[in-house]
Coordinates of C-alpha atoms and ligand atoms in Angstrom, one line a residue:
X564 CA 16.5 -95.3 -60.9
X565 CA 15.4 -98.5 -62.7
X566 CA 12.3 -98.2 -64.6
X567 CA 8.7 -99.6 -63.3
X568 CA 7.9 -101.8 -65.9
X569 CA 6.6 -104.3 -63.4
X570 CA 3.9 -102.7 -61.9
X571 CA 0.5 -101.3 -64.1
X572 CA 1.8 -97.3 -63.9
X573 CA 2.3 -95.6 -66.3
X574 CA 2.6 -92.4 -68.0
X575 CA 1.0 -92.7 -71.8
X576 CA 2.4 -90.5 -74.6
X577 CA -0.5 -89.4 -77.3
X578 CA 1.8 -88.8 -80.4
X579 CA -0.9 -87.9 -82.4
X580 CA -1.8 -84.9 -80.2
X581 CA 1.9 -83.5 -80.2
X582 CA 2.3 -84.1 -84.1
X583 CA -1.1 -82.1 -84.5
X584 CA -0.3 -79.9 -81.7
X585 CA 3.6 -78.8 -83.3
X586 CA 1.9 -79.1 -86.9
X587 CA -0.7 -76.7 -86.2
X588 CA 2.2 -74.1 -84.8
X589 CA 4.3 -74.7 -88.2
X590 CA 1.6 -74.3 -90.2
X591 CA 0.5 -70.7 -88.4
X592 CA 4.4 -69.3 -89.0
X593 CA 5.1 -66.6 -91.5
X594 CA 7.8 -67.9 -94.3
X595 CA 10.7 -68.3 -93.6
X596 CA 10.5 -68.8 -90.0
X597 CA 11.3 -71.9 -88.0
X598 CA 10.5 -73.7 -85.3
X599 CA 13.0 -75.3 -82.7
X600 CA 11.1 -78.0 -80.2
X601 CA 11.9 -77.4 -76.7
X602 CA 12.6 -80.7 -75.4
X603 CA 14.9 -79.9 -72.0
X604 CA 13.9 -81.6 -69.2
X605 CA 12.8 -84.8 -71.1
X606 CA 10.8 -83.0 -73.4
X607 CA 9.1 -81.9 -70.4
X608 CA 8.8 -85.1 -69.3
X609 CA 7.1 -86.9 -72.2
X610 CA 10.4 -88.3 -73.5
X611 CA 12.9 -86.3 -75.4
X612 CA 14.0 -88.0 -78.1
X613 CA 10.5 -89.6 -78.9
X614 CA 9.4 -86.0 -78.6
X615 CA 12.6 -85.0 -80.7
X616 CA 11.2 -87.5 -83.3
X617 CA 7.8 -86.7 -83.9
X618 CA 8.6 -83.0 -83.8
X619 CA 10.4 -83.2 -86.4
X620 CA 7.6 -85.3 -88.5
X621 CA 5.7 -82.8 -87.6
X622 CA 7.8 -79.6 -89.4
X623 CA 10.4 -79.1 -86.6
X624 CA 13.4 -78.2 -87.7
X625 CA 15.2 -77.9 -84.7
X626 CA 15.6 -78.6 -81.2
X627 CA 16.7 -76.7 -77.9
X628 CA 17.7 -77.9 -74.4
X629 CA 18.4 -76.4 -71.4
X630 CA 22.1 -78.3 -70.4
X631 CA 24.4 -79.9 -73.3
X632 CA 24.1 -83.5 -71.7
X633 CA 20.2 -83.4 -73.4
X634 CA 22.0 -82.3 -76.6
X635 CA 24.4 -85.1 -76.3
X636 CA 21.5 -87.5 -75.9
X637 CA 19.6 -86.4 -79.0
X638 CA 22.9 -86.3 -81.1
X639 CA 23.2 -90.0 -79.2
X640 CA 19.8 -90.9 -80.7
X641 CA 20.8 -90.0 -84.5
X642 CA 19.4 -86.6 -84.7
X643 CA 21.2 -84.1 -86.8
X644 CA 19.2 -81.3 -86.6
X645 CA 20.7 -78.0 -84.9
X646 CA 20.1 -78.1 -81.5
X647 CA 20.6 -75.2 -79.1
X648 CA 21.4 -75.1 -75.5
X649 CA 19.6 -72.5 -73.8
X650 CA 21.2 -72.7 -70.4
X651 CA 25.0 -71.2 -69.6
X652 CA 27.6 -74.4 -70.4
X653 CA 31.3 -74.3 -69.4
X654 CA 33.5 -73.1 -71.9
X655 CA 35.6 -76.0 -71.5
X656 CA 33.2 -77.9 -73.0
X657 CA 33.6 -75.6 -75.6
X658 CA 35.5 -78.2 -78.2
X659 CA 32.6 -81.1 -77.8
X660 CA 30.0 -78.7 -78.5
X661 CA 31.5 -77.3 -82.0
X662 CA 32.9 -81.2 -82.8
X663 CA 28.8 -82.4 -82.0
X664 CA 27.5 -78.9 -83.8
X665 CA 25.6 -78.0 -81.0
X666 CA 25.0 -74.2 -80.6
X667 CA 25.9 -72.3 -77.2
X668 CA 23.9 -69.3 -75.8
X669 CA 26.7 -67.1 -74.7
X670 CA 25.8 -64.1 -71.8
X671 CA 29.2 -62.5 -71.7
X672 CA 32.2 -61.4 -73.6
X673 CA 34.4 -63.2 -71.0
X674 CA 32.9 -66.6 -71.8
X675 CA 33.6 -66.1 -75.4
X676 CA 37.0 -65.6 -74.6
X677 CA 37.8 -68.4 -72.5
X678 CA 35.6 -70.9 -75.5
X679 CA 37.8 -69.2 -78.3
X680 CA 41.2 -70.0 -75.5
X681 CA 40.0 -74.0 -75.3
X682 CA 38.8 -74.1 -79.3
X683 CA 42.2 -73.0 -79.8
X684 CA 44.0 -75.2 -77.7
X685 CA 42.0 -78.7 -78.3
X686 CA 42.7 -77.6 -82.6
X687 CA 39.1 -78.8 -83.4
X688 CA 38.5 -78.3 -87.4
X689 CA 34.9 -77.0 -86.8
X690 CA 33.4 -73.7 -85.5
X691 CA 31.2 -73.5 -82.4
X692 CA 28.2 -71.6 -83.3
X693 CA 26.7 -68.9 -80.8
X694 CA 23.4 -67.6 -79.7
X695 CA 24.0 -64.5 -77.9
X696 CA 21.2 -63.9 -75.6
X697 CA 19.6 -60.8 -74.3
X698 CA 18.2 -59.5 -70.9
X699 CA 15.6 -57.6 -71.8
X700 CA 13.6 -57.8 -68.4
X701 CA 13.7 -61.7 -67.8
X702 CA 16.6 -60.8 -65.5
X703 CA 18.2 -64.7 -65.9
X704 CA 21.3 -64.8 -67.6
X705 CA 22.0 -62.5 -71.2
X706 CA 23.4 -58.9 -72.1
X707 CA 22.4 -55.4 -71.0
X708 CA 23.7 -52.8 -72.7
X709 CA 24.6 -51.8 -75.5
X710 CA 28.2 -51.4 -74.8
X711 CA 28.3 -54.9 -73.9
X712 CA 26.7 -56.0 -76.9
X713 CA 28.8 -54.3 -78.9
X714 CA 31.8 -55.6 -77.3
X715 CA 30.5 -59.4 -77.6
X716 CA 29.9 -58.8 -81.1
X717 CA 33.0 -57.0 -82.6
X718 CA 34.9 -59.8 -80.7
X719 CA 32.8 -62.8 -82.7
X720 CA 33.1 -60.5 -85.9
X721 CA 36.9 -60.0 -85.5
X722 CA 37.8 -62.6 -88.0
X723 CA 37.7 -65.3 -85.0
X724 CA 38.2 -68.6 -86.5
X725 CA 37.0 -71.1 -83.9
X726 CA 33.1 -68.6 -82.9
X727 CA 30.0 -68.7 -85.6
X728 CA 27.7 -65.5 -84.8
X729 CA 24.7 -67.8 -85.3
X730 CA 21.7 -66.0 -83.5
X731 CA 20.6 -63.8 -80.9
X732 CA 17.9 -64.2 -78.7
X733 CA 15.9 -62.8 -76.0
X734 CA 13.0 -64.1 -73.2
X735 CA 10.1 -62.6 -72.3
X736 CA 9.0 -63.2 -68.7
X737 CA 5.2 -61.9 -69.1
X738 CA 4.0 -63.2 -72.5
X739 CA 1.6 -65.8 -70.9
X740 CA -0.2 -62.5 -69.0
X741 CA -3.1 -60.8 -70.0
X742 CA -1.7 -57.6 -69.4
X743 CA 1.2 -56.9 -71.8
X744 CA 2.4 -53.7 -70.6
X745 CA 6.0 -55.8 -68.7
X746 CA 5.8 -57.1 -72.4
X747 CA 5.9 -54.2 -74.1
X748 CA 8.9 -52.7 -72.3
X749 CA 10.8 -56.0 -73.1
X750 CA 10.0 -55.4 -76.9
X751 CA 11.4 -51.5 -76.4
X752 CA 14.7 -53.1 -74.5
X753 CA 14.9 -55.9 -77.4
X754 CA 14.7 -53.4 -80.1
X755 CA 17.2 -51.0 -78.6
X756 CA 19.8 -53.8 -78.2
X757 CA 19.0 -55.6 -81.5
X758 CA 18.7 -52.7 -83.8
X759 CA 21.8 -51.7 -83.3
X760 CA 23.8 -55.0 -84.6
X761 CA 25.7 -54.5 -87.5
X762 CA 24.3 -57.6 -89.6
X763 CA 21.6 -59.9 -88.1
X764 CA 23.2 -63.3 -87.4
X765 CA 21.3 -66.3 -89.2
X766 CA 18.6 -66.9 -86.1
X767 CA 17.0 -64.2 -84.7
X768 CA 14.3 -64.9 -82.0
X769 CA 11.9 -64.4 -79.2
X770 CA 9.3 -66.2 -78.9
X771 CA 8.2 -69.0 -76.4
X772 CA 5.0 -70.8 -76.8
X773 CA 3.0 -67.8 -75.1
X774 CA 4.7 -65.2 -77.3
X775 CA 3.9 -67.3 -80.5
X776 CA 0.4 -68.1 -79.8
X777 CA -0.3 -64.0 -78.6
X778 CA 2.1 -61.6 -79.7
X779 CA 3.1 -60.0 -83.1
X780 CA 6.1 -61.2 -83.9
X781 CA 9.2 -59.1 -83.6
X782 CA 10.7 -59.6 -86.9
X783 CA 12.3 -63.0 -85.9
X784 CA 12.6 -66.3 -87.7
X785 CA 12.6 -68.8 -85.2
X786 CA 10.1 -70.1 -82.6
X787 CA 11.3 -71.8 -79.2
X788 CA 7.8 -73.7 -79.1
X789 CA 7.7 -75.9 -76.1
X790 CA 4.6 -76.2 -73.6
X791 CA 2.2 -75.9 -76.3
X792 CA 4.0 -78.4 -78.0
X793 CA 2.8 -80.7 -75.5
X794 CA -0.6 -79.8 -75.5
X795 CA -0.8 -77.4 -72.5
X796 CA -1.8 -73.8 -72.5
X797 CA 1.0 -71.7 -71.7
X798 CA -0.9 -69.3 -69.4
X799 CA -2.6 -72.2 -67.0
X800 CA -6.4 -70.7 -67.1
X801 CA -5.4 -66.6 -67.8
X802 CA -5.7 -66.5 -70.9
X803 CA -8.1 -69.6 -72.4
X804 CA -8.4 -69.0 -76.1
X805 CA -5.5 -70.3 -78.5
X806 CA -5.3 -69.9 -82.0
X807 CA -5.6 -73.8 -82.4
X808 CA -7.3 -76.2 -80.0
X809 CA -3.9 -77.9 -77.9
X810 CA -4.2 -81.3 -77.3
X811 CA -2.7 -82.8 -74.3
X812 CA -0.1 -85.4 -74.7
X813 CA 0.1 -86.8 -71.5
X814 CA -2.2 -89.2 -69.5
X815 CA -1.5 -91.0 -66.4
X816 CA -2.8 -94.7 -65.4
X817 CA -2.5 -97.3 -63.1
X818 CA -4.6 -100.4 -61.6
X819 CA -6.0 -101.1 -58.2
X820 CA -3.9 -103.6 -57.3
X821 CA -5.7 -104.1 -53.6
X822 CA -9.1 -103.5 -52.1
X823 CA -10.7 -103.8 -49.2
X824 CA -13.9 -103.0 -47.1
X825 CA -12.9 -100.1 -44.3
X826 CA -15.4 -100.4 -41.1
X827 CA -16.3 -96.9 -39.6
X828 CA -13.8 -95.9 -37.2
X829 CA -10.8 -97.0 -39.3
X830 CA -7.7 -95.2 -40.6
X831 CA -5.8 -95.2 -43.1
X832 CA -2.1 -94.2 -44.1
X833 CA 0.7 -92.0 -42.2
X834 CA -0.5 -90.4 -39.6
X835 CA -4.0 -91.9 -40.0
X836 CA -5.0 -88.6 -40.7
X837 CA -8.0 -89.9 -42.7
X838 CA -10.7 -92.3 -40.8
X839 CA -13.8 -93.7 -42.2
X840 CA -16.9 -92.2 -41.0
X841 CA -18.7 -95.0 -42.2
X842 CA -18.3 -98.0 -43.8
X843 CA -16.4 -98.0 -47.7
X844 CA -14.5 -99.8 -49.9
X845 CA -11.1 -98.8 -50.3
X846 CA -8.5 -99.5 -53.1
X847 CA -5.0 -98.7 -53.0
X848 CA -3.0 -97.4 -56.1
X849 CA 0.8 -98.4 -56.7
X850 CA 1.9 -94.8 -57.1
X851 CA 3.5 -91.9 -55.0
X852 CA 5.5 -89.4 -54.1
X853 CA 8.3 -91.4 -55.5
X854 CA 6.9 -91.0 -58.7
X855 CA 6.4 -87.8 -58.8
X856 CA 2.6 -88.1 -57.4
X857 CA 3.1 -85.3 -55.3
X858 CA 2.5 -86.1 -51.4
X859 CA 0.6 -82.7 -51.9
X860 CA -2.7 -84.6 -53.4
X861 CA -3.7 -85.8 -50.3
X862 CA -7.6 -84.9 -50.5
X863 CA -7.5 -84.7 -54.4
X864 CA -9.0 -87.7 -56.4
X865 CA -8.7 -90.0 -59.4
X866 CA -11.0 -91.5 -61.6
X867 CA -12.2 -95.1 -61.8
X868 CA -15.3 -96.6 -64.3
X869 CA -15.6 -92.6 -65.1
X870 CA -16.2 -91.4 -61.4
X871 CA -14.3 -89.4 -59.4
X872 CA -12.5 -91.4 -56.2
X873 CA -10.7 -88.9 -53.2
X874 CA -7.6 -89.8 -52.3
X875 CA -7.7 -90.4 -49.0
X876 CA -4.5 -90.3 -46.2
X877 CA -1.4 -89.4 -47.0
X878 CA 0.5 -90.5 -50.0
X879 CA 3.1 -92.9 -49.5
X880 CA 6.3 -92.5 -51.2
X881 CA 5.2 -95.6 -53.6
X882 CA 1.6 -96.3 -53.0
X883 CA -1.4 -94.5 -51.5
X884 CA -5.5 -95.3 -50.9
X885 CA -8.7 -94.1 -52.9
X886 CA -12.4 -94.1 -51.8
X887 CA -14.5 -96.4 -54.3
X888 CA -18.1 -96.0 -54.4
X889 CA -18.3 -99.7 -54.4
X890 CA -16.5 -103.0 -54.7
X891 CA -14.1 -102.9 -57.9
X892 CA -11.9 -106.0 -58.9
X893 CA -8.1 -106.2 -58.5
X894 CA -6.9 -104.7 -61.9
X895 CA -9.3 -102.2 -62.5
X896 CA -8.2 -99.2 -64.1
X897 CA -7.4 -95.8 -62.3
X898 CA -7.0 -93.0 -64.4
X899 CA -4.7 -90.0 -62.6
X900 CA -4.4 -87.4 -65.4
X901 CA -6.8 -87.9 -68.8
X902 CA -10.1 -89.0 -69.4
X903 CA -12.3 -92.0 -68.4
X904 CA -16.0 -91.8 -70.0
X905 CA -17.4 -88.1 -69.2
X906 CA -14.9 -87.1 -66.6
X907 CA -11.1 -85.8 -67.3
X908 CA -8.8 -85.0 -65.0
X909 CA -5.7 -82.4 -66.4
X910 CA -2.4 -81.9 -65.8
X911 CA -3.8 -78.1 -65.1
X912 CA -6.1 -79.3 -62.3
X913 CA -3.4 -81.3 -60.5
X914 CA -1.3 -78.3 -60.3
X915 CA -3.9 -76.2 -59.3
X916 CA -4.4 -78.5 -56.9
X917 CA -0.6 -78.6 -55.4
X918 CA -0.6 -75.0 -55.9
X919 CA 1.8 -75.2 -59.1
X920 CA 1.8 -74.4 -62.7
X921 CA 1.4 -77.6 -65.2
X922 CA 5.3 -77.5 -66.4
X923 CA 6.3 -78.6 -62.9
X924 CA 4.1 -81.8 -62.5
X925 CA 5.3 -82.9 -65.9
X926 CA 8.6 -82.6 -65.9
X927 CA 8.4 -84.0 -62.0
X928 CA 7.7 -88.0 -63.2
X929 CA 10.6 -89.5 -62.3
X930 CA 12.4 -92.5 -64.6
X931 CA 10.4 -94.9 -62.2
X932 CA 7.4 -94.5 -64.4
X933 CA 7.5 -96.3 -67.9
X934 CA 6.2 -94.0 -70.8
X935 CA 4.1 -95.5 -73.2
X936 CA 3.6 -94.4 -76.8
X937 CA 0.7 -94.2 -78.3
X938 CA -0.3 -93.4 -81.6
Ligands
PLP1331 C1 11.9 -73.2 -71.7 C2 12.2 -72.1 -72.6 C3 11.4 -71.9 -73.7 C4 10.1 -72.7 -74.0 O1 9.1 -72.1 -73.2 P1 7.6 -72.6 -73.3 O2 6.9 -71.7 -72.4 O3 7.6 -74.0 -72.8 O4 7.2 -72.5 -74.7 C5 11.8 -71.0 -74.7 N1 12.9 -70.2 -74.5 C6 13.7 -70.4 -73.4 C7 14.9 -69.5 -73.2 C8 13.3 -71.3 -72.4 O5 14.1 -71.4 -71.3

């Protein structure tokens, strides 16, 4: 998808807000423990490697990813910092990731097996280094028992030449809920798994952004900090306070780029499910569902000169049509997420809006939209 930087939309990347944002996290941890940005998905959407690059300005001293081609691209980019995949990879794939030194999260003895089979084969000279991860309750991918544990362990112990026993990890599926008792029982299953390891491997963590920010830590030494990162409370609205005021990174703009007087009686849009009860200007705003501008926001609004404007009719895959509450020039700004004079419209209240948490509208801009960097 080529990139929009023809037309006035854009999303615009505060850097300032994630470097105080990620500083403020660093600054909170207990010696000795570090913190790995999450920056799968395009760090969320802001931009991974210019996400990658003020993280680390910012105390960082990893990163993690969900699939190894966002590994590749930070490696790519010049970063040299250990990076960890947090989804399952193909053990074929096995060689690149010990040749690029980027660490695997293994869920089963069987995948260690068939990575240690295509280290052998392929003769690389480094190690690939292994997070073993833990099902503790999040019920996604990771060990369950003991047993198996046990097994995964004495096998990466047993004087393997081509596996690093690098960390262990679980996920907690309730740490962004007021009520901790899911939690709790996570912690028990965590503790009954990780106590029984015969040496703790050189990471050993936990905690996501809503774990960090409201839990007592679980003797760890790593922090998986991503949403926060970005300026966005982990738990939407449920729980609002935060050790440190998070500052949101992303803003979304564009321009009318067409108005128009509508007489009463008139439609507009698909369907012409919308028709003007009386006479109003209308603009239209070069962005849709295309962009990730959900089709969804039908009946939501934007703001222009600080007021609120409803988006009215359906939106178009690349365009759709706001009320103003008078005439405004061609080239006027429309603010979609962020502030303009007393309003602000958030990330948060877009997704409440489509019914949604804020990760999904984030990470749901497409490539069409440039990214600007601020700051
Ligand atoms: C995405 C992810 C994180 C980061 O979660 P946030 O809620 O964005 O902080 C941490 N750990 C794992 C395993 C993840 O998949």
């Amino acid at each position: 998808m080529v990139v929009g930087v023809h037309r006035p939309t854009q999303l615009v990347i505060d850097r300032q807000a994630l470097r105080q944002n990620i500083h403020a996290e660093v600054e909170r941890l207990k010696d000795g423990c570090d913190l790995f940005m999450v920056v799968k998905a395009n760090g969320y959407g802001h931009g991974a490697a210019q996400v990658a690059a003020v993280a680390r300005e910012a105390g960082a001293k990893g990163f993690c990813v969900a699939i190894l081609d966002e590994a590749l691209e930070l490696r790519a980019a010049g970063f040299n910092e250990p990076i960890l995949v947090l989804g399952v990879t193909n053990p074929a794939d096995a060689p690149l990731m010990a040749t690029k030194h980027i660490s695997a999260t293994v869920a089963a003895l069987d995948w260690l097996q068939a990575a240690e089979q295509y280290l052998r084969l392929a003769g690389t000279a480094d190690v690939l280094r292994v997070h073993l991860g833990l099902d503790t309750g999040m019920g996604r991918i990771g060990f369950r028992t003991v047993a198996d544990l046990k097994a995964a362990v004495d096998y990466l112990e047993d004087a393997q030449t081509h596996l690093l026993f690098e960390g262990i990890f679980t996920h907690f599926s309730t740490a962004d809920d007021p009520d901790d008792a899911y939690f709790k029982g996570q912690v028990a299953k965590w503790h009954a798994l990780v106590d029984t390891l015969p040496r703790r491997p050189r990471y050993v963590h936990v905690s996501n952004s809503a774990t960090s920010l409201w839990h007592d830590a679980c003797n760890d030494n790593l922090v998986r900090f991503g949403v926060a990162g970005y300026g966005l409370n982990p738990s939407g609205v449920a729980i609002p306070t935060t050790p440190y005021p998070l500052q949101p990174a992303m803003s979304l703009t564009s321009e009318l780029v067409y108005t128009k007087r509508l007489q009463a009686g008139q439609s507009v849009s698909y369907g012409a499910t919308y028709t003007a009860e009386n006479d109003e200007w209308v603009g239209t705003v070069p962005i849709g569902y295309a962009d990730g501008y959900e089709r969804r926001l039908q009946g939501f609004h934007v703001l222009v000169d600080g007021q609120l404007c409803e988006i009215i009719g359906r939106v178009c895959m690349d365009q759709m049509m706001i009320r103003l509450p008078r005439q405004y020039a061609r080239g006027t700004r429309v603010t979609l997420i962020g502030r303009d004079g007393n309003q602000r419209i958030s990330l948060q209240d877009v997704a409440d809006y489509c019914g949604t948490i804020h990760y999904e509208i984030a990470c749901g801009f497409t490539q069409r939209v440039p990214r600007l960097y601020i700051n």
